[in-house]
Structure formats: structure tokens, C-alpha cells
PDB file of C-alpha atoms in Angstrom:
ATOM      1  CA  UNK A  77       4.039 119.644 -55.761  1.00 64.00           C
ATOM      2  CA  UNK A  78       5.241 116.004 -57.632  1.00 73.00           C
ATOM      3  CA  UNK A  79       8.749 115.220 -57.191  1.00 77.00           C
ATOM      4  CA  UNK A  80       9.688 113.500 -60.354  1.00 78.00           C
ATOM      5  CA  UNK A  81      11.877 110.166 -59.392  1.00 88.00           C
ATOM      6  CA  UNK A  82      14.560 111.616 -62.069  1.00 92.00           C
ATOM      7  CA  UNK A  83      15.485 115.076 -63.278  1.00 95.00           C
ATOM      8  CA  UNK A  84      17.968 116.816 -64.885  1.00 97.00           C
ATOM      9  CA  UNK A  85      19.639 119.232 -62.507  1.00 97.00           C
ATOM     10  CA  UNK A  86      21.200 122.503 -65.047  1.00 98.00           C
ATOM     11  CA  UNK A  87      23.545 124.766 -63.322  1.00 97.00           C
ATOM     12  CA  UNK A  88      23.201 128.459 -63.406  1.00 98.00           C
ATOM     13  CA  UNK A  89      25.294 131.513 -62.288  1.00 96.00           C
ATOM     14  CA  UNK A  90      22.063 134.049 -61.463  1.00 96.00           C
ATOM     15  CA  UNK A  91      19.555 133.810 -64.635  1.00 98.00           C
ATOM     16  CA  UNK A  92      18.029 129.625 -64.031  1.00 98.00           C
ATOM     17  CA  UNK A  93      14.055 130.999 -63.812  1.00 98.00           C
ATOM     18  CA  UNK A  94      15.222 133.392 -67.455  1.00 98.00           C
ATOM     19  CA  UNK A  95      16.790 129.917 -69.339  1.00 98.00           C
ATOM     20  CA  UNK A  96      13.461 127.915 -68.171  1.00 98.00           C
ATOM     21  CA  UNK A  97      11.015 130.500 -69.099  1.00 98.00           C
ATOM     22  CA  UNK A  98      12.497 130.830 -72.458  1.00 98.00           C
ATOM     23  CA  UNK A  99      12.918 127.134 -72.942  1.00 98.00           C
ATOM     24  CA  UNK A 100       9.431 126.528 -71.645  1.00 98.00           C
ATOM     25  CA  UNK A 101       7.408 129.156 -74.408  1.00 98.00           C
ATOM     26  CA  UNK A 102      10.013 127.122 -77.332  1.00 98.00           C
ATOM     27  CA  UNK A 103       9.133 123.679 -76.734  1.00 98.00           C
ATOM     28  CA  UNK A 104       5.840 121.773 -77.269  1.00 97.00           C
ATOM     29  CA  UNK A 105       5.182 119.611 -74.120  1.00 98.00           C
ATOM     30  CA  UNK A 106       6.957 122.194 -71.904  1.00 98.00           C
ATOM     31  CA  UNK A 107       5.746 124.037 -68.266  1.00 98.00           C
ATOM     32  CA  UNK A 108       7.293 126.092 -65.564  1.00 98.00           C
ATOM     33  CA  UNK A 109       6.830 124.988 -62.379  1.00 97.00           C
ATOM     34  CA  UNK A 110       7.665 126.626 -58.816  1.00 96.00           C
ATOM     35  CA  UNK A 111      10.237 129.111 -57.947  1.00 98.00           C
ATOM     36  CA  UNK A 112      12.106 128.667 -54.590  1.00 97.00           C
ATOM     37  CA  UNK A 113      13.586 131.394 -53.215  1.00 98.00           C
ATOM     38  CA  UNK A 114      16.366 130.755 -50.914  1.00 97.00           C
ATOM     39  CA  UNK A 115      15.341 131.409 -47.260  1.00 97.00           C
ATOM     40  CA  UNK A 116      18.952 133.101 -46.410  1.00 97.00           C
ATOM     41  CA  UNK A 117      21.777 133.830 -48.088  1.00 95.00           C
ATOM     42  CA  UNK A 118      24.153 131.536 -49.704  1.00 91.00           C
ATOM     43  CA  UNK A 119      27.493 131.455 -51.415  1.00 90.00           C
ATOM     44  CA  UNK A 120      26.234 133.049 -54.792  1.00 88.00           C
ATOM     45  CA  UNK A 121      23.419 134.957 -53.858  1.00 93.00           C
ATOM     46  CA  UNK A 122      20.717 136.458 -50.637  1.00 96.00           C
ATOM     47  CA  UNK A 123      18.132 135.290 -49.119  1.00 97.00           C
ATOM     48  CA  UNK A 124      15.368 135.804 -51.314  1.00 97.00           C
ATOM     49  CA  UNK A 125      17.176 135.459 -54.228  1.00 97.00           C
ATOM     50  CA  UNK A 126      15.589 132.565 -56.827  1.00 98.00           C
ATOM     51  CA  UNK A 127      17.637 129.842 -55.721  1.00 97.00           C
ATOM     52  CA  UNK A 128      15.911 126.820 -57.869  1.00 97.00           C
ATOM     53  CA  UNK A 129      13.246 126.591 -60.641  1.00 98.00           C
ATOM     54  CA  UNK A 130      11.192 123.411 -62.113  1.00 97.00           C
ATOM     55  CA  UNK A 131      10.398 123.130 -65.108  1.00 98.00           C
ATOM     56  CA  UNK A 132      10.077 120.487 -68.093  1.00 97.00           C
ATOM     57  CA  UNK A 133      11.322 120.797 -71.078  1.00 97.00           C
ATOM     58  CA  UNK A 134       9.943 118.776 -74.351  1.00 97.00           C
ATOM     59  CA  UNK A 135       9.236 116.457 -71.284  1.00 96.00           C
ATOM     60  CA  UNK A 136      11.925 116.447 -69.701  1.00 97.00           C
ATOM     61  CA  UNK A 137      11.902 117.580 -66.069  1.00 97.00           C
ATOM     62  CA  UNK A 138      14.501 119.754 -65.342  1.00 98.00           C
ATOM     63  CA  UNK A 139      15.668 122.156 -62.192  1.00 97.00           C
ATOM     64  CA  UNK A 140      17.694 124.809 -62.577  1.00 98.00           C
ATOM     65  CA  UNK A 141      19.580 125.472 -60.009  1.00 97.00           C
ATOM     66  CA  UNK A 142      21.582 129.144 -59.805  1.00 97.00           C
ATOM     67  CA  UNK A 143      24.624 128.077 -58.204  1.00 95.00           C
ATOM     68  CA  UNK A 144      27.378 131.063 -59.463  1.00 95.00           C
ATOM     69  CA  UNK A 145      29.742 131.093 -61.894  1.00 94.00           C
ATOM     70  CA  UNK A 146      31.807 127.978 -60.414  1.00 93.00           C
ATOM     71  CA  UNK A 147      30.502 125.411 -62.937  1.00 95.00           C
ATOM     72  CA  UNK A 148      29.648 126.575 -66.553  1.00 94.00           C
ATOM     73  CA  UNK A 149      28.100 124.090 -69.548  1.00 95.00           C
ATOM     74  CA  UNK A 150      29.996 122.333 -71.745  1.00 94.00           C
ATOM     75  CA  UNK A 151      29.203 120.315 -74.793  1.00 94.00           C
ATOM     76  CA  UNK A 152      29.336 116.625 -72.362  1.00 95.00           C
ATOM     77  CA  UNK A 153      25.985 117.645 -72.243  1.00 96.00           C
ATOM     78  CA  UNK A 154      23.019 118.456 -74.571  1.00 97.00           C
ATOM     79  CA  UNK A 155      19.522 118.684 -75.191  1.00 98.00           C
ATOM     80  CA  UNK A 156      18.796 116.558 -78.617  1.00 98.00           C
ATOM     81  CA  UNK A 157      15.471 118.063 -80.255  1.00 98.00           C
ATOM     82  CA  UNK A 158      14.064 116.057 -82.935  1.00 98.00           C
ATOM     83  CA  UNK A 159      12.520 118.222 -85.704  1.00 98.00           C
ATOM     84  CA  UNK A 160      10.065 117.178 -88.418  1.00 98.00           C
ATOM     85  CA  UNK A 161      10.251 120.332 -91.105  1.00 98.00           C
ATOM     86  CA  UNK A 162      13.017 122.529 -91.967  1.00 98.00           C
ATOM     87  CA  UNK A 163      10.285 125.129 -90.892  1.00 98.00           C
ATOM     88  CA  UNK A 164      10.275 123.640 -87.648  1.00 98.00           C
ATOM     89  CA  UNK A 165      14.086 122.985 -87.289  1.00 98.00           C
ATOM     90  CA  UNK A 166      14.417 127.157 -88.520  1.00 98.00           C
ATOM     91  CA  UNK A 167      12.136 128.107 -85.549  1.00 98.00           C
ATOM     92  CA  UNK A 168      14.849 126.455 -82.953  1.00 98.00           C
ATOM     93  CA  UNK A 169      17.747 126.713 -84.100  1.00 98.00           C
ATOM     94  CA  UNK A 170      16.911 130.623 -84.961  1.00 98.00           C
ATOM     95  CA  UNK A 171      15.314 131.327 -81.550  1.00 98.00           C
ATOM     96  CA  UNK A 172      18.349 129.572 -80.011  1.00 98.00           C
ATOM     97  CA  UNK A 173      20.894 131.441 -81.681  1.00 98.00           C
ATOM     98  CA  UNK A 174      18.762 134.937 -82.083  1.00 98.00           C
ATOM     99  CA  UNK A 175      18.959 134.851 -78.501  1.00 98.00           C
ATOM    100  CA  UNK A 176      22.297 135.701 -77.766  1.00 98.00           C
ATOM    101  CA  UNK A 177      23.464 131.859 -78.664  1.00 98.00           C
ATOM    102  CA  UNK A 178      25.882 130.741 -81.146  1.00 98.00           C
ATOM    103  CA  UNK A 179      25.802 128.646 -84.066  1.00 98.00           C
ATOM    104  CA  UNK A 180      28.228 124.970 -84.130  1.00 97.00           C
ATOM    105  CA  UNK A 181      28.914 122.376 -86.510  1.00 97.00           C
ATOM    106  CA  UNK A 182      26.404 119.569 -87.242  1.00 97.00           C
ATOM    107  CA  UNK A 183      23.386 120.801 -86.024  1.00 98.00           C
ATOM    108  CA  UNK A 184      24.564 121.884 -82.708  1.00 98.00           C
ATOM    109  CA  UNK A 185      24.288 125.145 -81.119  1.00 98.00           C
ATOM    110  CA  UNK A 186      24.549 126.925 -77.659  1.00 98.00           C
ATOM    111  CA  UNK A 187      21.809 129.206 -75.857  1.00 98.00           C
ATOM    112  CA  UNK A 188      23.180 131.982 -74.536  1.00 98.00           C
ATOM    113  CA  UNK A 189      23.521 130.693 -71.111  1.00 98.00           C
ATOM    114  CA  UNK A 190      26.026 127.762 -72.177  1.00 97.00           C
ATOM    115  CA  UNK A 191      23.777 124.755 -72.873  1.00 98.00           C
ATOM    116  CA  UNK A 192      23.900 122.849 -75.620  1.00 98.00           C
ATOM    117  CA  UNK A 193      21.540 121.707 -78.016  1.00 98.00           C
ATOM    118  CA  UNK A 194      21.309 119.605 -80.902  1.00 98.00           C
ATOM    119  CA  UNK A 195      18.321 120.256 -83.397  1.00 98.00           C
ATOM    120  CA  UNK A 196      18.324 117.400 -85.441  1.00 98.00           C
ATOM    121  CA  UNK A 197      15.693 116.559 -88.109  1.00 98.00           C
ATOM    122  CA  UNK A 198      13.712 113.090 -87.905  1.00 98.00           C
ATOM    123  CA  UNK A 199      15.107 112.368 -91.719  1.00 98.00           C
ATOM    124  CA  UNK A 200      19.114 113.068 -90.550  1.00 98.00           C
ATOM    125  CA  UNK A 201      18.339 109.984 -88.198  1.00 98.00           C
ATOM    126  CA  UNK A 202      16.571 108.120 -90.316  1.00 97.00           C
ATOM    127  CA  UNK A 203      19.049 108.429 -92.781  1.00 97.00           C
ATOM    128  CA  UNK A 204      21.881 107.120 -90.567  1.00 97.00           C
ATOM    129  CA  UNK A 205      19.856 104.521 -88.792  1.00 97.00           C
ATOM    130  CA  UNK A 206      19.484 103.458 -92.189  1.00 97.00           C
ATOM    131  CA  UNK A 207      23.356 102.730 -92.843  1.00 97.00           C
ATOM    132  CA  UNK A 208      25.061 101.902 -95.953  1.00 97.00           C
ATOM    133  CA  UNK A 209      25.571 104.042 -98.379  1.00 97.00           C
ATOM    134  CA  UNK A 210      22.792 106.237 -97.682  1.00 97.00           C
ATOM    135  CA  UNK A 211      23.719 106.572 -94.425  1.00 97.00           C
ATOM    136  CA  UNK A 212      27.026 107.533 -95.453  1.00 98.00           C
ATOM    137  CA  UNK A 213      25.541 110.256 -98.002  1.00 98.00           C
ATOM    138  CA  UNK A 214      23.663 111.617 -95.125  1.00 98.00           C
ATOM    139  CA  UNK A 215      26.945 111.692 -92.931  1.00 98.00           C
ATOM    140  CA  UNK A 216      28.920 113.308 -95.473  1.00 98.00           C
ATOM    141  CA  UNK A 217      26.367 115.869 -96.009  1.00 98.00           C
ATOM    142  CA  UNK A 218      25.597 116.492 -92.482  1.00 98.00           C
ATOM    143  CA  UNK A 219      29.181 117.125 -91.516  1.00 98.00           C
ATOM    144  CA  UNK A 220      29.028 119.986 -93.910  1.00 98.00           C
ATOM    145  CA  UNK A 221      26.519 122.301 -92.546  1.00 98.00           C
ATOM    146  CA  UNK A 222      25.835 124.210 -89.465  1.00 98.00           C
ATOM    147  CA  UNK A 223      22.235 123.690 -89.279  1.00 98.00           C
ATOM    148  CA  UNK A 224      21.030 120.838 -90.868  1.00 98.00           C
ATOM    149  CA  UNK A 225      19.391 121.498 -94.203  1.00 98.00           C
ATOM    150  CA  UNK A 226      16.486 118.846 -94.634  1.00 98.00           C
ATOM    151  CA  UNK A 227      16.680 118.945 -98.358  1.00 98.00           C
ATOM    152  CA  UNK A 228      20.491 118.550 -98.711  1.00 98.00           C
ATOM    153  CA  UNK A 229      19.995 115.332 -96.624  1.00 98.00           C
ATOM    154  CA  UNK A 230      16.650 114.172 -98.627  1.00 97.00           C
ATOM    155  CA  UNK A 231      18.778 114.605-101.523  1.00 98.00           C
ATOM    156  CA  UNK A 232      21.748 113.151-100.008  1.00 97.00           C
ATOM    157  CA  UNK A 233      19.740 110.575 -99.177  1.00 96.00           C
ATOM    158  CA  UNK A 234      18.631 109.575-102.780  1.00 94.00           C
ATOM    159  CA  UNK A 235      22.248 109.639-103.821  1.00 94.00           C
TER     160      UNK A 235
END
């Protein structure tokens, strides 16, 4: 087992291994690693309960950590997933939300464990890295929509 120097610890109530195997079979450049059960019982759970998963997610190593409802997600942090395609941005955001998550503004949305992620298409950032008044097109159209629409921001775009 490699102990990555940094990783992002996500706090669970009971269902960490659940949120990393779905993450993991989303996301290109994504694994499970090890399950720990805890050796005796602890504040939100018994021993042999899953206490901690690894995992990486789009290359990020993560460990989720099922701690009990005293800490929940908010939107302080997020996961931002840069998409290429609408198709590709539609098969995220959909199996995201289709999973007991919930839509937001802007491209966000929520899993249904808390977390937040932003699926964001490579031209919305491109558009606003850009700046001037194409990045202010892009801005104007993006603060429209729910998911982003790669089309409405092409053509936003192009003025």
C-alpha cells in the first residue's frame, strides 16, 4: 500500500466505500483502493464496520472517511471536472443528478451524498480565460443555465 504525500480526506455519515465506488466506475483515471474496517467500535459505527476507503478520483487521491452525521458537505468544497463534448458533460452531470443528486446553477450540482461538483466544459474556460467581450458573452450565458450548454457558449462565444 502507497501513502500518497497529499489527499483529499471526504467525510461520510455510513455510505464512504458506496460514494467511491460510484465515483470510481464515472471517472476516467479513477481506482478503488483498500477498505479498512475499524478494529472496534467507534463513535459512529462497530468494529467491523468500513471505517475508511482509498480511492482516486480523475486522479485525485481521495479517502473517505465515514465519520457520522456530525459534519455534512457544503459547497466550500468541490470537485471541478473538465468536459470536452456536451456528450461527455450529459454523461456527468446526468449520472450525478440521476443518482439521487440535484441540479444547481452554473454548472454545479450535488451527488446524493452532499458533495459538490462542477462539470464544466473546456470551451466555458476557454471562453473566460479569454476575457473581453467574449469572455463576457460566455459569462452572461453561463449564468443562465443549469448545466452548461456547449453550443449556447460556442455561440456566445462568436457574439
Amino acid at each position: 500500500m502507497s501513502i500518497p504525500r497529499n489527499t483529499i480526506c471526504l467525510w461520510f455519515d455510513s455510505e464512504a466505500e458506496q460514494a467511491a465506488r460510484f465515483y470510481t466506475g464515472l471517472f476516467p483515471d479513477s481506482a478503488m483502493g483498500d477498505v479498512f474496517r475499524a478494529p472496534a467500535d467507534f463513535p459512529s459505527g462497530k468494529a467491523g464496520d468500513v471505517l475508511t476507503v482509498t480511492f482516486t478520483v480523475a486522479g485525485v487521491p481521495c479517502l473517505g472517511l465515514n465519520g457520522g452525521p456530525v459534519f455534512r458537505h457544503s459547497e466550500a468544497f468541490s470537485f471541478q471536472i473538465a468536459t470536452d463534448t456536451q456528450q461527455e458533460t450529459d454523461r456527468y452531470w446526468d449520472a450525478i443528478v440521476g443518482n439521487g443528486g440535484q441540479e444547481s446553477a452554473c454548472g454545479w450540482c450535488k451527488d446524493r451524498w452532499g458533495l459538490s461538483w462542477q462539470i464544466t466544459p473546456r470551451v466555458l474556460s476557454e471562453a473566460l480565460a479569454a476575457g473581453g467581450d467574449e469572455g463576457r458573452r460566455a459569462f452572461e450565458a453561463m449564468m443562465q443555465m443549469t448545466k452548461i450548454d456547449v453550443a449556447a457558449i460556442e455561440a456566445a462565444r462568436r457574439g
